Amino acid sequence: MSLILSAVDSMQWMFWGACTTYVIERFGRKKLMIFGASGCSMCFAVTAIGLSVGNKVSNGVAVAFIFMFYFFFGMSFMTIGFLYPAEINGNRSRNLGQSIAMVTNWVGVYLIVSITPIGIQNLGAHFYIIFAVLNAAFLPFIWYFYVETAGLSLDEIDRVFVLKHAPGSTLSYPQAAEQAKLDLEQERLDINARSDKSAEGSEKLVIDHVEKMA
């Protein structure tokens, strides 16, 4: 039975990770991370309570909420954790920033995998309370410090931080995002206009040259 449950858990990673691609731009990274942290915290809290009670029904509830944890985690941190660091780092620091983020991620995974059996052996069901508290602690941090990047290109995200932290700037991050879109769209229009003007000038030179040769 344990092998079957483990196989189902692994299949959930793939399924919920794929589902995230359909909602991440619609709801945004920040909302999904808040959703994920809240749900994961709830799942671990209910799991701790269910295992502490220890009867057949409560154990079944605990198992169900462990499975539900995969839904909340798969729809948020599992995918966003690989995407978000590349977005918020600028062009100069993107490779280094993403590398540091991935090393941090996998070191954290190794630590969790290493200490969880020891924690459960010594603390029993109460060990899950630690995970519940840590996930809940992420919520204010995500709310106040994480920047929404949905609907923005990498160049626009870079410009958001430039506008937000410019000397004397009073823009909020949403206002900076809108201004970044306008600025870059205007720059694209200016580049296209110069290209068209250059093409017209080149065409005129060719015509003049042909007329002189004639």
Short mmCIF file of C-alpha atoms in Angstrom, two decimals:
data_model
loop_
_atom_site.label_atom_id
_atom_site.label_comp_id
_atom_site.label_asym_id
_atom_site.label_seq_id
_atom_site.Cartn_x
_atom_site.Cartn_y
_atom_site.Cartn_z
CA MET A 1 0.00 0.00 0.00
CA SER A 2 2.83 2.42 0.82
CA LEU A 3 4.31 1.93 -2.67
CA ILE A 4 0.93 2.61 -4.27
CA LEU A 5 0.44 5.77 -2.23
CA SER A 6 3.95 6.95 -3.10
CA ALA A 7 3.27 6.35 -6.81
CA VAL A 8 0.03 8.34 -6.60
CA ASP A 9 1.88 11.16 -4.84
CA SER A 10 4.49 11.27 -7.60
CA MET A 11 1.82 11.37 -10.30
CA GLN A 12 0.20 14.31 -8.52
CA TRP A 13 3.38 16.37 -8.91
CA MET A 14 3.16 16.06 -12.68
CA PHE A 15 -0.58 16.69 -12.84
CA TRP A 16 -0.77 19.75 -10.60
CA GLY A 17 2.43 21.20 -12.04
CA ALA A 18 0.91 20.99 -15.52
CA CYS A 19 -2.31 22.61 -14.28
CA THR A 20 -0.34 25.57 -12.92
CA THR A 21 0.68 26.59 -16.44
CA TYR A 22 -2.97 27.37 -17.20
CA VAL A 23 -3.59 29.62 -14.19
CA ILE A 24 -0.27 31.26 -13.35
CA GLU A 25 -0.76 34.23 -15.69
CA ARG A 26 -4.43 34.60 -14.85
CA PHE A 27 -4.09 34.68 -11.06
CA GLY A 28 -0.46 35.77 -10.76
CA ARG A 29 2.52 34.43 -8.87
CA LYS A 30 1.84 36.28 -5.63
CA LYS A 31 -1.76 35.12 -5.22
CA LEU A 32 -0.83 31.53 -6.00
CA MET A 33 2.00 31.59 -3.45
CA ILE A 34 -0.36 32.97 -0.78
CA PHE A 35 -2.90 30.30 -1.76
CA GLY A 36 -0.22 27.61 -1.57
CA ALA A 37 1.25 28.68 1.76
CA SER A 38 -2.21 28.95 3.34
CA GLY A 39 -3.30 25.56 2.03
CA CYS A 40 -0.08 23.79 2.98
CA SER A 41 -0.25 25.22 6.49
CA MET A 42 -3.84 24.04 6.87
CA CYS A 43 -3.00 20.56 5.57
CA PHE A 44 -0.11 20.08 7.97
CA ALA A 45 -2.16 21.37 10.91
CA VAL A 46 -5.03 18.97 10.17
CA THR A 47 -2.56 16.12 9.64
CA ALA A 48 -0.97 16.79 13.04
CA ILE A 49 -4.39 16.84 14.73
CA GLY A 50 -5.57 13.69 12.94
CA LEU A 51 -2.48 11.68 13.82
CA SER A 52 -2.55 12.95 17.40
CA VAL A 53 -6.08 11.64 17.88
CA GLY A 54 -4.93 8.32 16.50
CA ASN A 55 -8.16 6.48 15.69
CA LYS A 56 -9.04 4.99 12.30
CA VAL A 57 -11.15 7.91 11.14
CA SER A 58 -8.69 10.61 12.20
CA ASN A 59 -5.82 8.71 10.59
CA GLY A 60 -7.81 8.58 7.37
CA VAL A 61 -8.38 12.33 7.56
CA ALA A 62 -4.64 12.86 8.09
CA VAL A 63 -3.79 10.81 5.00
CA ALA A 64 -6.39 12.71 2.95
CA PHE A 65 -4.89 16.06 3.92
CA ILE A 66 -1.37 14.84 3.10
CA PHE A 67 -2.69 14.16 -0.40
CA MET A 68 -4.36 17.56 -0.43
CA PHE A 69 -1.00 19.11 0.45
CA TYR A 70 0.27 18.01 -2.97
CA PHE A 71 -2.53 19.99 -4.59
CA PHE A 72 -1.67 23.24 -2.79
CA PHE A 73 2.08 22.81 -3.18
CA GLY A 74 1.84 21.64 -6.79
CA MET A 75 -0.33 24.62 -7.75
CA SER A 76 2.09 27.11 -6.25
CA PHE A 77 5.64 26.64 -4.98
CA MET A 78 6.56 23.58 -7.00
CA THR A 79 6.31 25.56 -10.25
CA ILE A 80 6.80 29.16 -9.15
CA GLY A 81 9.94 28.30 -7.21
CA PHE A 82 11.72 27.58 -10.50
CA LEU A 83 10.18 30.51 -12.41
CA TYR A 84 10.15 33.46 -10.04
CA PRO A 85 13.92 33.81 -9.35
CA ALA A 86 14.66 34.13 -13.06
CA GLU A 87 12.03 36.86 -13.39
CA ILE A 88 13.00 39.15 -10.53
CA ASN A 89 16.74 39.07 -11.23
CA GLY A 90 18.00 41.57 -13.77
CA ASN A 91 19.81 40.72 -16.99
CA ARG A 92 23.24 41.02 -15.37
CA SER A 93 22.45 38.85 -12.34
CA ARG A 94 19.84 36.44 -13.76
CA ASN A 95 22.14 33.44 -14.22
CA LEU A 96 23.80 33.88 -10.84
CA GLY A 97 20.52 34.59 -9.05
CA GLN A 98 18.79 31.58 -10.58
CA SER A 99 21.76 29.38 -9.69
CA ILE A 100 21.73 30.51 -6.07
CA ALA A 101 17.97 29.95 -5.90
CA MET A 102 18.26 26.40 -7.23
CA VAL A 103 21.14 25.51 -4.90
CA THR A 104 19.12 26.89 -1.97
CA ASN A 105 16.07 24.92 -3.08
CA TRP A 106 17.81 21.57 -3.31
CA VAL A 107 19.85 22.05 -0.15
CA GLY A 108 16.55 22.76 1.60
CA VAL A 109 15.02 19.61 0.09
CA TYR A 110 17.98 17.55 1.30
CA LEU A 111 17.67 18.95 4.83
CA ILE A 112 13.92 18.28 4.99
CA VAL A 113 14.32 14.73 3.70
CA SER A 114 17.10 14.12 6.21
CA ILE A 115 15.46 15.51 9.34
CA THR A 116 11.83 14.45 8.77
CA PRO A 117 12.26 10.77 9.73
CA ILE A 118 14.20 11.82 12.84
CA GLY A 119 11.61 14.45 13.72
CA ILE A 120 8.67 12.06 13.33
CA GLN A 121 10.49 9.42 15.37
CA ASN A 122 11.06 11.82 18.26
CA LEU A 123 8.05 14.14 18.08
CA GLY A 124 5.47 11.96 16.38
CA ALA A 125 2.49 13.81 14.94
CA HIS A 126 3.59 17.06 16.59
CA PHE A 127 6.44 17.31 14.08
CA TYR A 128 3.92 18.38 11.40
CA ILE A 129 3.08 21.45 13.49
CA ILE A 130 6.53 22.81 12.63
CA PHE A 131 5.68 22.65 8.92
CA ALA A 132 2.28 24.23 9.56
CA VAL A 133 3.85 27.16 11.43
CA LEU A 134 6.60 27.69 8.84
CA ASN A 135 4.12 27.80 5.97
CA ALA A 136 1.94 30.25 7.87
CA ALA A 137 5.01 32.38 8.55
CA PHE A 138 5.57 32.74 4.80
CA LEU A 139 2.27 34.61 4.35
CA PRO A 140 3.21 38.10 5.61
CA PHE A 141 6.60 37.82 3.92
CA ILE A 142 4.97 37.04 0.54
CA TRP A 143 2.32 39.73 1.00
CA TYR A 144 4.70 42.57 1.84
CA PHE A 145 7.91 41.75 -0.03
CA TYR A 146 7.09 39.74 -3.15
CA VAL A 147 6.43 41.63 -6.39
CA GLU A 148 3.79 40.46 -8.85
CA THR A 149 5.32 39.71 -12.27
CA ALA A 150 2.32 38.23 -14.12
CA GLY A 151 1.73 39.74 -17.54
CA LEU A 152 5.17 41.36 -17.71
CA SER A 153 8.11 40.56 -19.96
CA LEU A 154 11.60 40.28 -18.50
CA ASP A 155 12.47 43.73 -19.85
CA GLU A 156 9.32 45.18 -18.28
CA ILE A 157 10.14 43.58 -14.92
CA ASP A 158 13.61 45.15 -15.02
CA ARG A 159 12.03 48.53 -15.75
CA VAL A 160 9.57 48.12 -12.87
CA PHE A 161 12.42 48.00 -10.36
CA VAL A 162 14.16 50.94 -12.04
CA LEU A 163 11.02 53.08 -11.83
CA LYS A 164 10.07 51.96 -8.33
CA HIS A 165 13.49 52.70 -6.84
CA ALA A 166 14.35 55.83 -8.84
CA PRO A 167 15.32 58.83 -6.67
CA GLY A 168 12.18 60.65 -5.58
CA SER A 169 9.83 57.98 -6.95
CA THR A 170 6.46 57.62 -5.22
CA LEU A 171 5.17 54.87 -7.49
CA SER A 172 3.77 51.66 -6.07
CA TYR A 173 4.76 48.41 -7.74
CA PRO A 174 1.46 48.15 -9.69
CA GLN A 175 1.88 51.75 -10.86
CA ALA A 176 5.50 51.09 -11.82
CA ALA A 177 4.37 48.02 -13.79
CA GLU A 178 1.87 50.06 -15.80
CA GLN A 179 4.44 52.79 -16.41
CA ALA A 180 7.02 50.21 -17.50
CA LYS A 181 4.63 48.84 -20.10
CA LEU A 182 3.93 52.32 -21.45
CA ASP A 183 7.61 53.29 -21.54
CA LEU A 184 8.74 50.16 -23.36
CA GLU A 185 5.84 50.33 -25.82
CA GLN A 186 6.79 53.92 -26.64
CA GLU A 187 10.42 52.88 -27.09
CA ARG A 188 9.35 50.12 -29.49
CA LEU A 189 7.25 52.59 -31.48
CA ASP A 190 10.18 55.02 -31.66
CA ILE A 191 12.51 52.26 -32.89
CA ASN A 192 9.99 51.19 -35.54
CA ALA A 193 9.53 54.79 -36.65
CA ARG A 194 13.29 55.28 -37.01
CA SER A 195 13.56 52.00 -38.92
CA ASP A 196 10.78 53.05 -41.30
CA LYS A 197 12.38 56.45 -41.81
CA SER A 198 15.76 54.85 -42.49
CA ALA A 199 14.18 52.44 -44.97
CA GLU A 200 12.45 55.32 -46.78
CA GLY A 201 15.74 57.22 -46.96
CA SER A 202 17.56 54.21 -48.39
CA GLU A 203 14.82 53.66 -50.96
CA LYS A 204 15.01 57.30 -52.03
CA LEU A 205 18.79 57.05 -52.49
CA VAL A 206 18.36 53.99 -54.67
CA ILE A 207 15.75 55.73 -56.81
CA ASP A 208 17.95 58.83 -57.20
CA HIS A 209 20.91 56.63 -58.18
CA VAL A 210 18.86 54.77 -60.79
CA GLU A 211 17.57 58.03 -62.26
CA LYS A 212 21.12 59.42 -62.52
CA MET A 213 22.32 56.26 -64.25
CA ALA A 214 19.43 56.51 -66.68
#
